[in-house]
């Protein structure tokens, strides 16, 4: 397995690059914008293909690398379902699996530091974001933080993992790189409380200054910029209402770019084809199934995904590959459902 812990000294952020093998798919957790060149260089050196870029939560102390990585690698951007961040193309929730080739991380919803904080369990190790730090916990005094929720996340979920589970946080300011659940249980000073009220009291009296970058980072991280708007300007977008009128028409091929788990959870547009986003380059290349549909069967390709971000990238790629009829459903199946579009399995 490839497991790299990368560090941004300015913000004290840990970024993790994960893959099962050289030459395979990779995912990156909590990338920092200033380090994107370095990540891409390493990804190239290790012969990896970046498929997913994930943020554990909305960061207040650095600008996320999600947008830049999306633009430069066309990867899928991932956050939790509570996220208000525009760039997110795949939203996960408690109990989901976060997957790339050969790896499946268990998704744990661990709010408290923020209301969109997640942890990810990968076998013998857990990525705790800013929920559980080494000998500390993430502050709970802004961004919808809630010490009570954090207590439940830590005591009710993270500390119930096997004691030997390795803890990899999103930050450290003292040079620590890894801990274990057992160590944190015993030696983390914030966790030596006798009740939830004692914890809440402790967290409410930390009196920390706001992060230096907060006024810049939070707005920048919320509005990274969408591909959908560009694609709409070029006339390659259908509203959900327009798309509903095309349902069942033989000249239209609706193409679902989502993962199987998303299809099972949120339903599919009846009669649509499944062609997951990571296989797109192959499917639109000469001889690929989508290209064949467009060329030989003269079908108009209408992509869709969860919220319209992956499908906007797919439209751009298909247009670049010469499939001039390609378009997508603006807002994805989320917009389709709001417009009362039919759903199947
Ligand atoms: Fe944070």
Short mmCIF file of N, CA, C and O in Angstrom, two decimals, residues 7 17 19 41 53 78 92 104 113 118 137 145 152 154 170 189 205 207 217 228 237 249 256-257 268 293 296 298:
data_model
loop_
_atom_site.label_atom_id
_atom_site.label_comp_id
_atom_site.label_asym_id
_atom_site.label_seq_id
_atom_site.Cartn_x
_atom_site.Cartn_y
_atom_site.Cartn_z
N UNK A 7 3.08 17.31 4.93
CA UNK A 7 2.87 18.35 5.94
C UNK A 7 2.96 19.74 5.33
O UNK A 7 3.86 20.02 4.53
N UNK A 17 -1.91 10.94 1.23
CA UNK A 17 -2.06 10.38 -0.12
C UNK A 17 -2.13 8.86 0.02
O UNK A 17 -1.23 8.25 0.62
N UNK A 19 -3.07 4.98 -1.79
CA UNK A 19 -3.32 4.15 -2.97
C UNK A 19 -2.94 2.72 -2.63
O UNK A 19 -2.17 2.48 -1.70
N UNK A 41 3.37 16.39 -8.33
CA UNK A 41 4.68 15.84 -8.65
C UNK A 41 4.82 14.44 -8.04
O UNK A 41 5.23 13.49 -8.72
N UNK A 53 -10.35 13.70 -4.25
CA UNK A 53 -9.75 14.64 -3.31
C UNK A 53 -10.82 14.95 -2.27
O UNK A 53 -11.95 15.31 -2.60
N UNK A 78 -14.75 15.43 -2.72
CA UNK A 78 -15.62 14.76 -1.75
C UNK A 78 -15.65 15.49 -0.41
O UNK A 78 -14.60 15.87 0.12
N UNK A 92 -20.71 12.38 1.07
CA UNK A 92 -20.80 11.10 1.78
C UNK A 92 -21.50 11.31 3.12
O UNK A 92 -21.61 12.43 3.62
N UNK A 104 -11.26 0.84 0.68
CA UNK A 104 -12.63 1.25 1.05
C UNK A 104 -12.58 1.77 2.49
O UNK A 104 -12.41 1.00 3.43
N UNK A 113 -16.30 19.84 15.98
CA UNK A 113 -15.38 20.90 15.58
C UNK A 113 -16.11 21.82 14.58
O UNK A 113 -16.09 23.03 14.70
N UNK A 118 -15.97 14.98 9.40
CA UNK A 118 -16.00 13.53 9.21
C UNK A 118 -14.66 12.91 9.57
O UNK A 118 -13.61 13.57 9.50
N UNK A 137 -8.07 18.27 20.98
CA UNK A 137 -9.28 18.09 20.17
C UNK A 137 -9.50 19.40 19.42
O UNK A 137 -9.02 20.46 19.86
N UNK A 145 -19.62 24.89 15.44
CA UNK A 145 -19.01 23.93 16.36
C UNK A 145 -19.93 23.69 17.55
O UNK A 145 -20.77 24.52 17.88
N UNK A 152 -19.78 13.45 21.95
CA UNK A 152 -20.43 12.23 21.44
C UNK A 152 -19.62 11.59 20.31
O UNK A 152 -19.50 10.37 20.24
N UNK A 154 -16.39 11.79 19.81
CA UNK A 154 -15.14 11.22 20.31
C UNK A 154 -15.41 10.01 21.21
O UNK A 154 -14.90 8.92 20.97
N UNK A 170 -5.71 15.81 11.15
CA UNK A 170 -5.51 16.76 10.05
C UNK A 170 -4.50 17.85 10.43
O UNK A 170 -4.05 18.58 9.55
N UNK A 189 -5.23 15.25 27.43
CA UNK A 189 -5.73 15.96 28.60
C UNK A 189 -7.21 16.37 28.49
O UNK A 189 -7.91 16.42 29.49
N UNK A 205 -14.25 27.30 27.47
CA UNK A 205 -13.37 28.24 28.17
C UNK A 205 -11.93 28.21 27.67
O UNK A 205 -11.01 28.53 28.41
N UNK A 207 -10.74 30.06 25.17
CA UNK A 207 -10.35 31.45 24.85
C UNK A 207 -9.21 31.52 23.82
O UNK A 207 -8.18 32.15 24.04
N UNK A 217 -9.78 32.13 4.43
CA UNK A 217 -9.93 30.71 4.10
C UNK A 217 -11.40 30.28 4.03
O UNK A 217 -11.78 29.56 3.11
N UNK A 228 -20.05 23.98 -13.52
CA UNK A 228 -21.40 24.00 -14.09
C UNK A 228 -21.73 25.33 -14.73
O UNK A 228 -22.41 25.38 -15.75
N UNK A 237 -25.97 22.79 -21.07
CA UNK A 237 -26.69 22.35 -19.87
C UNK A 237 -28.19 22.33 -20.13
O UNK A 237 -28.74 23.19 -20.82
N UNK A 249 -37.30 9.39 -24.83
CA UNK A 249 -37.09 9.68 -26.26
C UNK A 249 -35.92 8.84 -26.78
O UNK A 249 -34.85 8.81 -26.18
N UNK A 256 -25.55 8.01 -16.39
CA UNK A 256 -25.34 8.23 -14.96
C UNK A 256 -23.85 8.01 -14.64
O UNK A 256 -23.32 6.93 -14.83
N UNK A 257 -23.21 9.06 -14.12
CA UNK A 257 -21.77 9.00 -13.83
C UNK A 257 -21.47 8.62 -12.38
O UNK A 257 -20.31 8.54 -11.98
N UNK A 268 -32.18 6.17 -9.49
CA UNK A 268 -31.63 6.49 -10.81
C UNK A 268 -32.74 7.01 -11.72
O UNK A 268 -33.92 6.78 -11.46
N UNK A 293 -22.02 5.13 -29.01
CA UNK A 293 -23.44 5.52 -28.95
C UNK A 293 -23.69 6.82 -29.70
O UNK A 293 -24.65 6.96 -30.45
N UNK A 296 -22.29 6.06 -33.80
CA UNK A 296 -22.98 5.06 -34.63
C UNK A 296 -24.47 5.10 -34.47
O UNK A 296 -25.23 4.88 -35.39
N UNK A 298 -26.10 7.75 -33.22
CA UNK A 298 -26.53 9.14 -33.28
C UNK A 298 -27.37 9.57 -32.10
O UNK A 298 -28.38 10.24 -32.23
#
